[in-house]
Amino acid sequence: MAIQPIRLFGDPVLRTPAEPVVDFDKELRKLVKDLTDTMMDAPGAGLAAPQIGVGLRVFTYYVDEQLGHLINPDLDLGGEVDEEGEEGCLSFPGLTFPTPRAISTVAKGFTMHGEPVTIEGTDLMARCFQHETDHLDGVLFIDRLDAKQRKLAMKAIREAEWSGLSSPVVKISPHSTQGRAL
Ligand SMILES: [Zn+2]
């Protein structure tokens, strides 16, 4: 297990477009494992490499009990849009907003072994693929909200306990010092 800290909104890495993967090597396989372990631990339905501070076009997903990953994704969106689906992001802990997304996607990319793959997704899978591919372009789900929801989101972000923390939140057990203050 190699669980990595998840970067929070405000960390510039989340706004930096990621680079395509060129070398399908041992390092890449380690990155996929770290992403998978971190996503499953969170737990989350998807995690993109920039969310653990790595600027490469890689994401993992766990939707409808299907665990997978995609390298250098290229997405085609279906025409129909779900305007109301609630969406959240591990980089915005505790917040969800209705986020418009295409209901179906066809994702082309590669496995960590460099084999080409095509994955067709609908509903939550399609939503996840759009969300994660956006991460690789430095785009966040709050960018996809309508004006009213975005205003609500910005307010909720300002009020969130993690707001302004670009480093990971360290959770300290209240019993770790037998109640004594440090
Ligand atoms: Zn996200």
mmCIF file of C-alpha atoms and ligand atoms in Angstrom:
data_model
loop_
_atom_site.group_PDB
_atom_site.id
_atom_site.type_symbol
_atom_site.label_atom_id
_atom_site.label_comp_id
_atom_site.label_asym_id
_atom_site.label_seq_id
_atom_site.Cartn_x
_atom_site.Cartn_y
_atom_site.Cartn_z
ATOM 1 C CA MET A 1 0.000 0.000 0.000
ATOM 2 C CA ALA A 2 1.223 3.435 -0.873
ATOM 3 C CA ILE A 3 -1.479 5.871 0.076
ATOM 4 C CA GLN A 4 -0.588 9.424 -0.869
ATOM 5 C CA PRO A 5 -1.935 12.703 0.552
ATOM 6 C CA ILE A 6 -4.738 14.100 -1.634
ATOM 7 C CA ARG A 7 -4.186 17.690 -2.756
ATOM 8 C CA LEU A 8 -6.962 20.121 -1.876
ATOM 9 C CA PHE A 9 -8.520 22.944 -3.867
ATOM 10 C CA GLY A 10 -6.105 25.868 -3.718
ATOM 11 C CA ASP A 11 -3.063 23.721 -4.528
ATOM 12 C CA PRO A 12 -1.696 25.017 -7.861
ATOM 13 C CA VAL A 13 -1.038 21.456 -9.112
ATOM 14 C CA LEU A 14 -4.819 21.060 -9.540
ATOM 15 C CA ARG A 15 -4.824 23.960 -12.031
ATOM 16 C CA THR A 16 -1.817 22.748 -14.023
ATOM 17 C CA PRO A 17 -2.509 20.758 -17.227
ATOM 18 C CA ALA A 18 -0.862 17.332 -16.999
ATOM 19 C CA GLU A 19 1.644 15.975 -19.523
ATOM 20 C CA PRO A 20 1.002 12.895 -21.668
ATOM 21 C CA VAL A 21 2.653 9.677 -20.502
ATOM 22 C CA VAL A 22 5.529 8.706 -22.791
ATOM 23 C CA ASP A 23 7.246 5.918 -20.851
ATOM 24 C CA PHE A 24 5.125 2.905 -19.921
ATOM 25 C CA ASP A 25 7.600 1.773 -17.326
ATOM 26 C CA LYS A 26 7.850 0.599 -13.729
ATOM 27 C CA GLU A 27 7.368 4.164 -12.447
ATOM 28 C CA LEU A 28 4.038 4.362 -14.269
ATOM 29 C CA ARG A 29 2.880 1.068 -12.781
ATOM 30 C CA LYS A 30 3.794 2.391 -9.329
ATOM 31 C CA LEU A 31 1.805 5.567 -10.013
ATOM 32 C CA VAL A 32 -1.271 3.510 -11.000
ATOM 33 C CA LYS A 33 -0.902 1.469 -7.812
ATOM 34 C CA ASP A 34 -0.547 4.592 -5.646
ATOM 35 C CA LEU A 35 -3.606 6.159 -7.287
ATOM 36 C CA THR A 36 -5.606 2.956 -6.829
ATOM 37 C CA ASP A 37 -4.606 2.543 -3.174
ATOM 38 C CA THR A 38 -5.283 6.212 -2.391
ATOM 39 C CA MET A 39 -8.659 6.178 -4.185
ATOM 40 C CA MET A 40 -9.818 2.993 -2.451
ATOM 41 C CA ASP A 41 -8.680 4.292 0.938
ATOM 42 C CA ALA A 42 -10.447 7.674 0.580
ATOM 43 C CA PRO A 43 -12.827 6.088 -0.553
ATOM 44 C CA GLY A 44 -13.507 7.601 -3.967
ATOM 45 C CA ALA A 45 -15.010 6.722 -7.346
ATOM 46 C CA GLY A 46 -12.082 8.208 -9.237
ATOM 47 C CA LEU A 47 -8.709 9.851 -8.743
ATOM 48 C CA ALA A 48 -6.472 11.714 -11.172
ATOM 49 C CA ALA A 49 -2.675 11.895 -10.889
ATOM 50 C CA PRO A 50 -2.559 15.689 -10.277
ATOM 51 C CA GLN A 51 -4.633 15.068 -7.129
ATOM 52 C CA ILE A 52 -1.610 13.329 -5.625
ATOM 53 C CA GLY A 53 0.746 15.919 -7.056
ATOM 54 C CA VAL A 54 1.839 14.080 -10.221
ATOM 55 C CA GLY A 55 1.478 15.979 -13.511
ATOM 56 C CA LEU A 56 0.812 13.018 -15.806
ATOM 57 C CA ARG A 57 -2.311 12.087 -17.786
ATOM 58 C CA VAL A 58 -3.387 9.112 -15.660
ATOM 59 C CA PHE A 59 -6.506 8.387 -13.654
ATOM 60 C CA THR A 60 -8.059 5.469 -11.808
ATOM 61 C CA TYR A 61 -11.742 4.687 -11.283
ATOM 62 C CA TYR A 62 -13.932 2.438 -9.184
ATOM 63 C CA VAL A 63 -17.508 2.656 -10.421
ATOM 64 C CA ASP A 64 -20.219 -0.035 -10.305
ATOM 65 C CA GLU A 65 -17.609 -2.373 -8.763
ATOM 66 C CA GLN A 66 -15.385 -1.959 -11.812
ATOM 67 C CA LEU A 67 -11.842 -1.016 -10.870
ATOM 68 C CA GLY A 68 -9.616 0.332 -13.595
ATOM 69 C CA HIS A 69 -7.254 2.980 -14.862
ATOM 70 C CA LEU A 70 -6.694 4.929 -18.046
ATOM 71 C CA ILE A 71 -3.560 6.564 -19.443
ATOM 72 C CA ASN A 72 -3.617 9.479 -21.933
ATOM 73 C CA PRO A 73 -7.432 9.453 -22.186
ATOM 74 C CA ASP A 74 -9.277 10.898 -25.145
ATOM 75 C CA LEU A 75 -13.023 11.343 -24.567
ATOM 76 C CA ASP A 76 -15.954 11.498 -26.953
ATOM 77 C CA LEU A 77 -19.119 12.786 -25.315
ATOM 78 C CA GLY A 78 -22.653 11.661 -26.150
ATOM 79 C CA GLY A 79 -25.183 14.400 -26.902
ATOM 80 C CA GLU A 80 -27.542 13.887 -23.988
ATOM 81 C CA VAL A 81 -26.791 15.802 -20.781
ATOM 82 C CA ASP A 82 -27.724 15.069 -17.162
ATOM 83 C CA GLU A 83 -28.082 18.531 -15.606
ATOM 84 C CA GLU A 84 -28.908 17.456 -12.076
ATOM 85 C CA GLY A 85 -26.509 14.703 -11.050
ATOM 86 C CA GLU A 86 -24.750 15.445 -7.765
ATOM 87 C CA GLU A 87 -20.998 15.424 -8.088
ATOM 88 C CA GLY A 88 -18.187 15.798 -5.611
ATOM 89 C CA CYS A 89 -14.407 15.657 -5.649
ATOM 90 C CA LEU A 90 -11.821 14.294 -3.221
ATOM 91 C CA SER A 91 -10.026 17.655 -3.518
ATOM 92 C CA PHE A 92 -13.160 19.387 -2.126
ATOM 93 C CA PRO A 93 -13.945 17.216 0.918
ATOM 94 C CA GLY A 94 -17.604 17.063 1.890
ATOM 95 C CA LEU A 95 -18.986 19.216 -0.951
ATOM 96 C CA THR A 96 -21.310 18.116 -3.770
ATOM 97 C CA PHE A 97 -23.194 20.154 -6.346
ATOM 98 C CA PRO A 98 -25.474 19.337 -9.291
ATOM 99 C CA THR A 99 -23.034 19.273 -12.188
ATOM 100 C CA PRO A 100 -24.084 19.013 -15.849
ATOM 101 C CA ARG A 101 -22.372 16.116 -17.633
ATOM 102 C CA ALA A 102 -22.900 14.093 -20.792
ATOM 103 C CA ILE A 103 -24.749 10.848 -19.979
ATOM 104 C CA SER A 104 -22.487 8.712 -22.155
ATOM 105 C CA THR A 105 -18.814 8.736 -23.091
ATOM 106 C CA VAL A 106 -16.435 6.731 -25.192
ATOM 107 C CA ALA A 107 -12.960 6.875 -23.692
ATOM 108 C CA LYS A 108 -9.899 5.843 -25.650
ATOM 109 C CA GLY A 109 -6.515 5.509 -24.031
ATOM 110 C CA PHE A 110 -3.938 3.019 -22.867
ATOM 111 C CA THR A 111 -3.365 0.584 -20.049
ATOM 112 C CA MET A 112 -0.252 0.886 -17.900
ATOM 113 C CA HIS A 113 1.275 -1.779 -20.151
ATOM 114 C CA GLY A 114 0.819 0.436 -23.204
ATOM 115 C CA GLU A 115 -2.064 -1.535 -24.700
ATOM 116 C CA PRO A 116 -4.760 0.584 -26.382
ATOM 117 C CA VAL A 117 -8.225 0.356 -24.808
ATOM 118 C CA THR A 118 -11.669 1.767 -25.504
ATOM 119 C CA ILE A 119 -14.131 2.006 -22.609
ATOM 120 C CA GLU A 120 -17.765 2.932 -23.143
ATOM 121 C CA GLY A 121 -19.457 4.397 -20.098
ATOM 122 C CA THR A 122 -22.895 5.661 -19.138
ATOM 123 C CA ASP A 123 -24.279 7.539 -16.131
ATOM 124 C CA LEU A 124 -21.862 7.426 -13.183
ATOM 125 C CA MET A 125 -19.036 5.922 -15.246
ATOM 126 C CA ALA A 126 -19.442 8.632 -17.910
ATOM 127 C CA ARG A 127 -19.570 11.300 -15.197
ATOM 128 C CA CYS A 128 -16.431 9.918 -13.575
ATOM 129 C CA PHE A 129 -14.508 9.842 -16.879
ATOM 130 C CA GLN A 130 -15.442 13.460 -17.640
ATOM 131 C CA HIS A 131 -14.513 14.585 -14.117
ATOM 132 C CA GLU A 132 -11.148 12.792 -14.153
ATOM 133 C CA THR A 133 -10.230 13.856 -17.693
ATOM 134 C CA ASP A 134 -11.021 17.451 -16.686
ATOM 135 C CA HIS A 135 -8.515 17.083 -13.818
ATOM 136 C CA LEU A 136 -5.828 16.275 -16.391
ATOM 137 C CA ASP A 137 -6.587 19.589 -18.116
ATOM 138 C CA GLY A 138 -6.497 21.575 -14.861
ATOM 139 C CA VAL A 139 -10.301 21.884 -14.956
ATOM 140 C CA LEU A 140 -12.299 21.326 -11.747
ATOM 141 C CA PHE A 141 -15.954 20.378 -11.319
ATOM 142 C CA ILE A 142 -16.833 23.805 -9.928
ATOM 143 C CA ASP A 143 -15.917 25.194 -13.380
ATOM 144 C CA ARG A 144 -18.782 23.143 -14.853
ATOM 145 C CA LEU A 145 -21.493 24.524 -12.554
ATOM 146 C CA ASP A 146 -24.092 27.047 -13.654
ATOM 147 C CA ALA A 147 -23.723 30.577 -12.262
ATOM 148 C CA LYS A 148 -26.063 30.045 -9.320
ATOM 149 C CA GLN A 149 -24.485 26.761 -8.215
ATOM 150 C CA ARG A 150 -20.994 28.171 -8.646
ATOM 151 C CA LYS A 151 -21.842 31.028 -6.314
ATOM 152 C CA LEU A 152 -23.100 28.528 -3.723
ATOM 153 C CA ALA A 153 -19.974 26.437 -4.238
ATOM 154 C CA MET A 154 -17.585 29.357 -3.722
ATOM 155 C CA LYS A 155 -19.384 30.261 -0.503
ATOM 156 C CA ALA A 156 -19.248 26.654 0.754
ATOM 157 C CA ILE A 157 -15.546 26.456 -0.134
ATOM 158 C CA ARG A 158 -14.763 29.654 1.785
ATOM 159 C CA GLU A 159 -16.588 28.238 4.795
ATOM 160 C CA ALA A 160 -15.081 24.746 4.580
ATOM 161 C CA GLU A 161 -12.707 23.800 7.374
ATOM 162 C CA TRP A 162 -10.032 22.837 4.832
ATOM 163 C CA SER A 163 -10.294 26.160 2.995
ATOM 164 C CA GLY A 164 -6.901 27.746 2.479
ATOM 165 C CA LEU A 165 -5.048 24.580 3.408
ATOM 166 C CA SER A 166 -3.066 23.487 0.419
ATOM 167 C CA SER A 167 -1.247 20.872 2.434
ATOM 168 C CA PRO A 168 -2.982 17.715 3.647
ATOM 169 C CA VAL A 169 -5.154 17.860 6.713
ATOM 170 C CA VAL A 170 -3.660 15.742 9.463
ATOM 171 C CA LYS A 171 -6.336 14.093 11.544
ATOM 172 C CA ILE A 172 -5.298 13.737 15.163
ATOM 173 C CA SER A 173 -7.150 11.318 17.353
ATOM 174 C CA PRO A 174 -8.569 13.001 20.479
ATOM 175 C CA HIS A 175 -7.197 10.078 22.488
ATOM 176 C CA SER A 176 -3.671 10.234 21.160
ATOM 177 C CA THR A 177 -2.409 12.150 24.201
ATOM 178 C CA GLN A 178 -4.863 10.738 26.742
ATOM 179 C CA GLY A 179 -6.683 14.068 26.703
ATOM 180 C CA ARG A 180 -3.658 16.176 27.615
ATOM 181 C CA ALA A 181 -3.117 19.334 25.652
ATOM 182 C CA LEU A 182 0.147 19.735 23.816
HETATM 183 ZN ZN ZN B 1 -11.988 15.402 -8.534
#
